[in-house]
Short mmCIF file of C-alpha atoms in Angstrom, two decimals:
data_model
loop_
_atom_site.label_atom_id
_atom_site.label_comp_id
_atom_site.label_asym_id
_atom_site.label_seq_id
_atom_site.Cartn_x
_atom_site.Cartn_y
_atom_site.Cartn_z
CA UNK A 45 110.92 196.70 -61.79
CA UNK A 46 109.80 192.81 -61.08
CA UNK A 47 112.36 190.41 -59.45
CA UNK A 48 113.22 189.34 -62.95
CA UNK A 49 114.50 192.77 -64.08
CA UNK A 50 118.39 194.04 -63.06
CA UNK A 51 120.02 196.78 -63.84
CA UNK A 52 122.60 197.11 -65.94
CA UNK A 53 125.85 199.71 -66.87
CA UNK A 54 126.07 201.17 -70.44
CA UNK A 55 129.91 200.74 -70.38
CA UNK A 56 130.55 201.37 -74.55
CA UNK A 57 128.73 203.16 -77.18
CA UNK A 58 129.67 202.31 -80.93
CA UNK A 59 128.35 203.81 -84.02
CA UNK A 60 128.86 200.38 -86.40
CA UNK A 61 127.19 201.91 -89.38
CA UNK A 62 125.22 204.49 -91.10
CA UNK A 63 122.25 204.51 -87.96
CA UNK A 64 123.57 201.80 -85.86
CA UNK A 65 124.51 202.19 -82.64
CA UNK A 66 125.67 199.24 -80.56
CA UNK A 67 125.81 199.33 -76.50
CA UNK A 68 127.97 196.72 -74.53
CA UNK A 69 126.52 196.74 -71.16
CA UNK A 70 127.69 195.38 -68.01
CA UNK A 71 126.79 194.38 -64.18
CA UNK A 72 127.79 198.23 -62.40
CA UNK A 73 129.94 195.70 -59.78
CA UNK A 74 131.63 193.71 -62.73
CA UNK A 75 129.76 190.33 -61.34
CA UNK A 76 128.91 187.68 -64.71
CA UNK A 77 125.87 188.06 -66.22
CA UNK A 78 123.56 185.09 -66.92
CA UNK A 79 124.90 182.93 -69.88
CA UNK A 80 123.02 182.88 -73.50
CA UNK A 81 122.88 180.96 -76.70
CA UNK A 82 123.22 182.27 -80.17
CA UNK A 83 119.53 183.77 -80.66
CA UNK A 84 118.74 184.96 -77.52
CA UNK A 85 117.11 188.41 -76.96
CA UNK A 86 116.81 191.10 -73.92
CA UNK A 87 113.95 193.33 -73.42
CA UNK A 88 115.41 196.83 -72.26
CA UNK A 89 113.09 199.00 -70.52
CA UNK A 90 113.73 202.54 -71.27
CA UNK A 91 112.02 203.92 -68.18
CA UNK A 92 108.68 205.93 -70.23
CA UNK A 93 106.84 203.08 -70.88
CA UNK A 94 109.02 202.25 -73.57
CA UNK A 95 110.27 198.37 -73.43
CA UNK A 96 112.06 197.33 -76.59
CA UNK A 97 113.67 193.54 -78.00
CA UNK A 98 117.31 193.48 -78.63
CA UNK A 99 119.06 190.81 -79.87
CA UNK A 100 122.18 189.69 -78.14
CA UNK A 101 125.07 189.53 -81.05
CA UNK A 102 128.10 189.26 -78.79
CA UNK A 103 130.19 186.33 -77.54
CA UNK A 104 128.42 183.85 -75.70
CA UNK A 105 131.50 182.61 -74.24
CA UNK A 106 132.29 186.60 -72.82
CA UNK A 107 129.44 186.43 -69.42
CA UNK A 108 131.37 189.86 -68.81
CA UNK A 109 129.07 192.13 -70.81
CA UNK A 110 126.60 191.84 -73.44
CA UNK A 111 125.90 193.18 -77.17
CA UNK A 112 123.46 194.82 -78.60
CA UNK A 113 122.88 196.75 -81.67
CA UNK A 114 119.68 199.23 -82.34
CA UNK A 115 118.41 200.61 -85.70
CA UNK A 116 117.49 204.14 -85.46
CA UNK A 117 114.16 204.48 -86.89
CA UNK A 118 112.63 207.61 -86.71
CA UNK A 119 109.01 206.57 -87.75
CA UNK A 120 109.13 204.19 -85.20
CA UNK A 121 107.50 203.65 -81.84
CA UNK A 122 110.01 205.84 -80.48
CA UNK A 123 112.34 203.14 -78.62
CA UNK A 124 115.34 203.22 -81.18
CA UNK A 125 115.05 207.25 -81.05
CA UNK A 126 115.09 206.99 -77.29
CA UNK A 127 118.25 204.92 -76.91
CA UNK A 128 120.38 206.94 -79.46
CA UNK A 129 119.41 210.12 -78.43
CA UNK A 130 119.10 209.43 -74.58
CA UNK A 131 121.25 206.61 -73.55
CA UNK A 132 124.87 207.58 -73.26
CA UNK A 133 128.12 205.85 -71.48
CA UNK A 134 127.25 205.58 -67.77
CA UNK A 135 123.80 205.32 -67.58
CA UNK A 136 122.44 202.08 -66.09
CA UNK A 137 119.55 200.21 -67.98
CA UNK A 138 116.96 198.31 -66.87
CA UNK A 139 116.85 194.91 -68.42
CA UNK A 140 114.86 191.55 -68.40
CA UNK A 141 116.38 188.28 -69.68
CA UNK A 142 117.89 186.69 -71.62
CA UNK A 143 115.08 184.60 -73.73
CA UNK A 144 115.65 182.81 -76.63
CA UNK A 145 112.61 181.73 -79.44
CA UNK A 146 115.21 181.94 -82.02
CA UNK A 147 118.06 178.82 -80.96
CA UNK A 148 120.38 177.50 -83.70
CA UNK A 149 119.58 173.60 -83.96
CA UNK A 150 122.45 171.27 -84.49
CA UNK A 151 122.92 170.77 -88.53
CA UNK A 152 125.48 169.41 -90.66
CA UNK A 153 124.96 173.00 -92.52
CA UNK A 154 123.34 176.16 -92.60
CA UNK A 155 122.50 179.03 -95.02
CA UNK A 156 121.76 182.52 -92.99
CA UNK A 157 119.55 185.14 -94.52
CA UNK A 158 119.74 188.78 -92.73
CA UNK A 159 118.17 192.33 -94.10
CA UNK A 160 119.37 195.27 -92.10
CA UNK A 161 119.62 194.81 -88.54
CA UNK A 162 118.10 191.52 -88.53
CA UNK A 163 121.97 190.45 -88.61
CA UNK A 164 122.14 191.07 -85.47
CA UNK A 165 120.55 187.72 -83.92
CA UNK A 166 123.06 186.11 -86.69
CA UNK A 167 126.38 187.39 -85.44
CA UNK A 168 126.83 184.98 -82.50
CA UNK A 169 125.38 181.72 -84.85
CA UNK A 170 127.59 182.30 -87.53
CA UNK A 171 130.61 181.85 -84.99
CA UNK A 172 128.61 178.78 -83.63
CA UNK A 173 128.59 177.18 -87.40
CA UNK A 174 132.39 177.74 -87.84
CA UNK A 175 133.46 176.45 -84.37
CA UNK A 176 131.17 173.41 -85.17
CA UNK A 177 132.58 172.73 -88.88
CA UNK A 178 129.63 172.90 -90.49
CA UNK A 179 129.23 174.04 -93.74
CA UNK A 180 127.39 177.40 -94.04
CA UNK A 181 126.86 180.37 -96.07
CA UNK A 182 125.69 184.05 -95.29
CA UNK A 183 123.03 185.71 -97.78
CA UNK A 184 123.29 189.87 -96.29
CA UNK A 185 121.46 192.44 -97.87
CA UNK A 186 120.46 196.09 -96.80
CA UNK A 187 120.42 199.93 -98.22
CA UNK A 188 123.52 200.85 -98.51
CA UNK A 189 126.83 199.50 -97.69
CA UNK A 190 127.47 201.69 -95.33
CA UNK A 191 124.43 201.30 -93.43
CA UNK A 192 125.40 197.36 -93.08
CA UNK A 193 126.40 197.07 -89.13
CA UNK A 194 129.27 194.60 -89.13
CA UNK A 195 129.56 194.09 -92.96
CA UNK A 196 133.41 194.67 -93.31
CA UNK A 197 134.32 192.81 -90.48
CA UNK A 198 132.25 189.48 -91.65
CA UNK A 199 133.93 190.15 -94.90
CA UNK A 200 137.99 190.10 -93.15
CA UNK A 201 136.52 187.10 -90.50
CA UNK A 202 135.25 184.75 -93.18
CA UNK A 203 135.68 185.54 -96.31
CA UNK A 204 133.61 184.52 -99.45
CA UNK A 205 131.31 182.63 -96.99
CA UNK A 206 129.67 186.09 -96.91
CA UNK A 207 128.25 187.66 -99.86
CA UNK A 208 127.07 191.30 -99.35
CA UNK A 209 124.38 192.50 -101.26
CA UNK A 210 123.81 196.53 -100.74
CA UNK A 211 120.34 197.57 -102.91
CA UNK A 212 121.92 200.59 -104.49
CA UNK A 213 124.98 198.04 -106.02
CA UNK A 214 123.00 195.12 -106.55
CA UNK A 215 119.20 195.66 -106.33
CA UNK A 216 116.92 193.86 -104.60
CA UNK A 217 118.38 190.78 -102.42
CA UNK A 218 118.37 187.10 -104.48
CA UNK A 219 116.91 184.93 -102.10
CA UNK A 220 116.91 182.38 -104.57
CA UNK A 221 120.62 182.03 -104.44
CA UNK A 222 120.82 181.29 -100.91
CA UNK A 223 117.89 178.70 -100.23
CA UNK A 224 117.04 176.97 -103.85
CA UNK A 225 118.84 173.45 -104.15
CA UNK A 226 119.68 172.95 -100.41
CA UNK A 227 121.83 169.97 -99.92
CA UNK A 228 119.99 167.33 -97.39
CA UNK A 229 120.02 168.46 -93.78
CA UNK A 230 120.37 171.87 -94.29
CA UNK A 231 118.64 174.69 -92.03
CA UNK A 232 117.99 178.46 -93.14
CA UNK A 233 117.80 181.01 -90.88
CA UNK A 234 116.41 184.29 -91.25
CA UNK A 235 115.76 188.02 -90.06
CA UNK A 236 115.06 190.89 -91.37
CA UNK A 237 112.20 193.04 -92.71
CA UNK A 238 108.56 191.28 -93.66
CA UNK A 239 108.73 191.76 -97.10
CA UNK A 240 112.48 189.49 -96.90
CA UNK A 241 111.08 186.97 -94.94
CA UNK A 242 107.61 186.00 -96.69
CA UNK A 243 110.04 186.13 -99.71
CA UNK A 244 112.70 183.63 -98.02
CA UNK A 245 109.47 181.81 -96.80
CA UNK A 246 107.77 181.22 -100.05
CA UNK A 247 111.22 179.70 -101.62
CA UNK A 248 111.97 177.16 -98.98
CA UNK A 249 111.39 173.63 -98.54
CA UNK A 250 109.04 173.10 -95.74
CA UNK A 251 110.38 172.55 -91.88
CA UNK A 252 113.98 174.09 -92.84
CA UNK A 253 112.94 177.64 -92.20
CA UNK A 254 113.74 179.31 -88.94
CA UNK A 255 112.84 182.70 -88.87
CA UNK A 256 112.82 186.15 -86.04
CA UNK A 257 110.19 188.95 -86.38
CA UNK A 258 110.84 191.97 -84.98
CA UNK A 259 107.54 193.46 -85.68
CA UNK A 260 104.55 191.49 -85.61
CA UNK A 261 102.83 189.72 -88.92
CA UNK A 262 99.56 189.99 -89.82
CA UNK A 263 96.58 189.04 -87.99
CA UNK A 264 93.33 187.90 -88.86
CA UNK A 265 90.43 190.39 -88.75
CA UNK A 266 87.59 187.77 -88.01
CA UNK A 267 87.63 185.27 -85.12
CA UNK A 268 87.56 188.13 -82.36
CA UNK A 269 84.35 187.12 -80.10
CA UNK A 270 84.24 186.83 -76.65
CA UNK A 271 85.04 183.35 -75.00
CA UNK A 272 86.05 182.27 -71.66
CA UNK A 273 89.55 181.61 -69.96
CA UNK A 274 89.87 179.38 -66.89
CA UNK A 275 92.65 179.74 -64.70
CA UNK A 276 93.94 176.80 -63.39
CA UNK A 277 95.91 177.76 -60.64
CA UNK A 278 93.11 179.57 -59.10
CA UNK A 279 90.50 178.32 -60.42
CA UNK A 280 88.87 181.36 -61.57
CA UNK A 281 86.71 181.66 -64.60
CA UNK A 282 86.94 185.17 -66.53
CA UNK A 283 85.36 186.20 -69.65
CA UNK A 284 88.06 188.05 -72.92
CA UNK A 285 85.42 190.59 -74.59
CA UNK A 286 86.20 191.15 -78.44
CA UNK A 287 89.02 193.37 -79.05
CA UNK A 288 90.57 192.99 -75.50
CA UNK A 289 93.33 190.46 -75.21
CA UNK A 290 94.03 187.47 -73.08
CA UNK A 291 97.11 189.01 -71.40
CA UNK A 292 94.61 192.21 -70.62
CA UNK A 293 92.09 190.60 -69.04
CA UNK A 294 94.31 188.60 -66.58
CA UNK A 295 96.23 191.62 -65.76
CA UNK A 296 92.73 193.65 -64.71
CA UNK A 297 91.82 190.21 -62.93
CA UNK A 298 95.22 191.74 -60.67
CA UNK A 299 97.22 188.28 -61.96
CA UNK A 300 100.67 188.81 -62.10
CA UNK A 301 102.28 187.64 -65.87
CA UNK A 302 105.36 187.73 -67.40
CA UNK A 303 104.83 190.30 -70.32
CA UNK A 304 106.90 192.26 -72.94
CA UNK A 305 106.18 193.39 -76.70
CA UNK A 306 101.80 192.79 -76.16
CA UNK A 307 102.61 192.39 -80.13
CA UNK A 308 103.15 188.49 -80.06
CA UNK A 309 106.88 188.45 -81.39
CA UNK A 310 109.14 188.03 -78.11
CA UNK A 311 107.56 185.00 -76.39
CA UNK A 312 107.79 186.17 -73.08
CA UNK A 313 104.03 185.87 -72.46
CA UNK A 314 103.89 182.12 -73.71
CA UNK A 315 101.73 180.38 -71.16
CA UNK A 316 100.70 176.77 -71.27
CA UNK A 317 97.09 175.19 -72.26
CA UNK A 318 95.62 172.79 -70.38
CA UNK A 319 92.47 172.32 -72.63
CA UNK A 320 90.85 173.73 -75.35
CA UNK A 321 92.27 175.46 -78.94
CA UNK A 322 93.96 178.16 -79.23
CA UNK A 323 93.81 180.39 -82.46
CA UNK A 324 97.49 181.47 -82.58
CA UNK A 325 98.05 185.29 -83.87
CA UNK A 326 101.83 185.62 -82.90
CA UNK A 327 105.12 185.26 -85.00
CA UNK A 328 106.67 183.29 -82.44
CA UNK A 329 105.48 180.01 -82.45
CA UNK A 330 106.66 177.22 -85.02
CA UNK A 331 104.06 175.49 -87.03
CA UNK A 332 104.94 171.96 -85.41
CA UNK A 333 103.86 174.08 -81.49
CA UNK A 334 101.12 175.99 -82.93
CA UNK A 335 99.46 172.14 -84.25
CA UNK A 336 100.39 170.70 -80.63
CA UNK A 337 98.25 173.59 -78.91
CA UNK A 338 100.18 173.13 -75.92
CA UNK A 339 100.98 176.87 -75.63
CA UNK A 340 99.86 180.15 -76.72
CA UNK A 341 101.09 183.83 -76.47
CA UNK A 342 98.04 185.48 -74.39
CA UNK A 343 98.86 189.01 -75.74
CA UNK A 344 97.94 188.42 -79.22
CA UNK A 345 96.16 184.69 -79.43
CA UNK A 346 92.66 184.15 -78.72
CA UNK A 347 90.25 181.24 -78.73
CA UNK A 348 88.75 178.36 -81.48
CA UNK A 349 85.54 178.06 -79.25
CA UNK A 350 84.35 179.63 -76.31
CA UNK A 351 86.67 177.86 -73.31
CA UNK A 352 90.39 177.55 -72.88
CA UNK A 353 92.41 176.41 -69.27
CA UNK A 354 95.45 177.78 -69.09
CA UNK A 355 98.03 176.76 -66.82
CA UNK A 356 97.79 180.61 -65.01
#
């Protein structure tokens, strides 16, 4: 554990569909836990190397415990098997956060996208949009209905607001209904699978999109020669061979970074750039910061030359 990691009480266990299970977790002494917006994430550490993303999709407002619901995947990485077959009621958690790549910007309306669990992040901005009286809709699509966590109760909560849209009833989800014709001012937000999101991505108007990966997109298989990385804060010069990362190199240099997924799609490792160009690889960054260069995510990103200071 690092002084930024606590641990935390599994306190409820909820099956809320067909391979969902959602945890509340709590401080083991009942203190608060550190506030959130809608969009925010946790990285749980599962204690075998494992350290998985999981978006908050509780109450904001309720600092008592916090939210979470995990897909069970079983040709995953392992990390959704581990915390429905391992983690019961009782067992403490180690956890880091809460960070947030994913915040709901102030709009005069909104249309939400979600595949699968990718409603997850969603849950806590829909609530947002109602208490702020903006006008918003909710596109959800997955398998089956019964594997659609939270489904029925978005259904009794707001009503036609939220159209379901289960494959085997409907077929494959209409993106087109939910993005084409936007009135003025209007922000989509998005999550779910890749193949939903380059979908939602290739109907939309540009600079309305915002949009959560949970895995990372794809990268580019040239550009991966060595270059050098100054850090500033030391002062010391080290060289990033091809097909070692950024994030690796610092971390055999024995400098101590914040680090998560090593897949670019959680932001934790976002460090700042002094000089020189990055050649962003994550699926964090907007377009407007990856043009700015003033950051990079030093697990995935690499170099457009052969020199970059970072702020490290």
């Amino acid at each position: 554990m690092t002084q930024n990691d606590f641990e935390l009480l599994v306190d409820e266990t909820e099956s809320v569909a067909d391979g969902v299970l959602a945890l509340t977790l709590r401080h083991p002494l009942g203190e608060q836990l550190p506030a959130w917006e809608p969009g925010a994430h946790i990285d749980v550490l599962l204690g075998t190397g494992l350290e998985r993303q999981f978006s908050l999709c509780g109450d904001p407002a309720d600092r008592s415990g916090w939210r979470v619901a995990v897909l069970r995947e079983p040709d995953g990485r392992g990390g959704s098997l581990h915390v429905h077959e391992r983690v019961a009621r009782g067992d403490l958690l180690t956890v880091r956060g809460p960070r947030n790549r994913f915040r709901l910007e102030s709009a005069p309306g909104y249309r939400f996208v979600a595949g699968g669990i990718g409603i997850t992040p969603l849950l806590p901005m829909l609530a947002a949009a109602e208490a702020e009286g903006a006008s918003w809709s909710l596109l959800y699509g997955g398998r089956t209905r019964r594997s659609m966590a939270f489904a029925e109760a978005l259904l009794r909560r707001y009503g036609d607001r939220v159209t379901l849209a289960p494959q085997d009833e409907t077929g494959l989800l209409d993106v087109g209904s939910a993005v084409d014709g936007l009135p003025a001012g209007t922000l989509v937000y998005c999550c779910g699978p890749e193949p939903l999101l380059k979908a939602v991505e290739e109907r939309c108007p540009a600079g309305v999109l915002r949009v959560e990966r949970f895995r990372a997109g794809e990268r580019p298989a040239d550009g991966d020669g060595p270059f050098e990385v100054v850090l500033a804060q030391s002062g010391r010069t080290l060289t990033v061979p091809p097909g070692v990362s950024v994030l690796e190199t610092v971390r055999a240099a024995g400098v101590e970074v914040l680090w998560s997924c090593a897949e670019g799609t959680c932001g934790t490792c976002e460090t700042d750039v002094l000089e020189g160009t990055p050649d962003h690889r994550d699926s964090v960054l907007t377009e407007a910061e990856r043009r700015s260069g003033e950051t990079m995510l030093i697990c995935v990103s690499r170099c457009r030359g052969q020199r970059l200071v970072l702020d490290l």
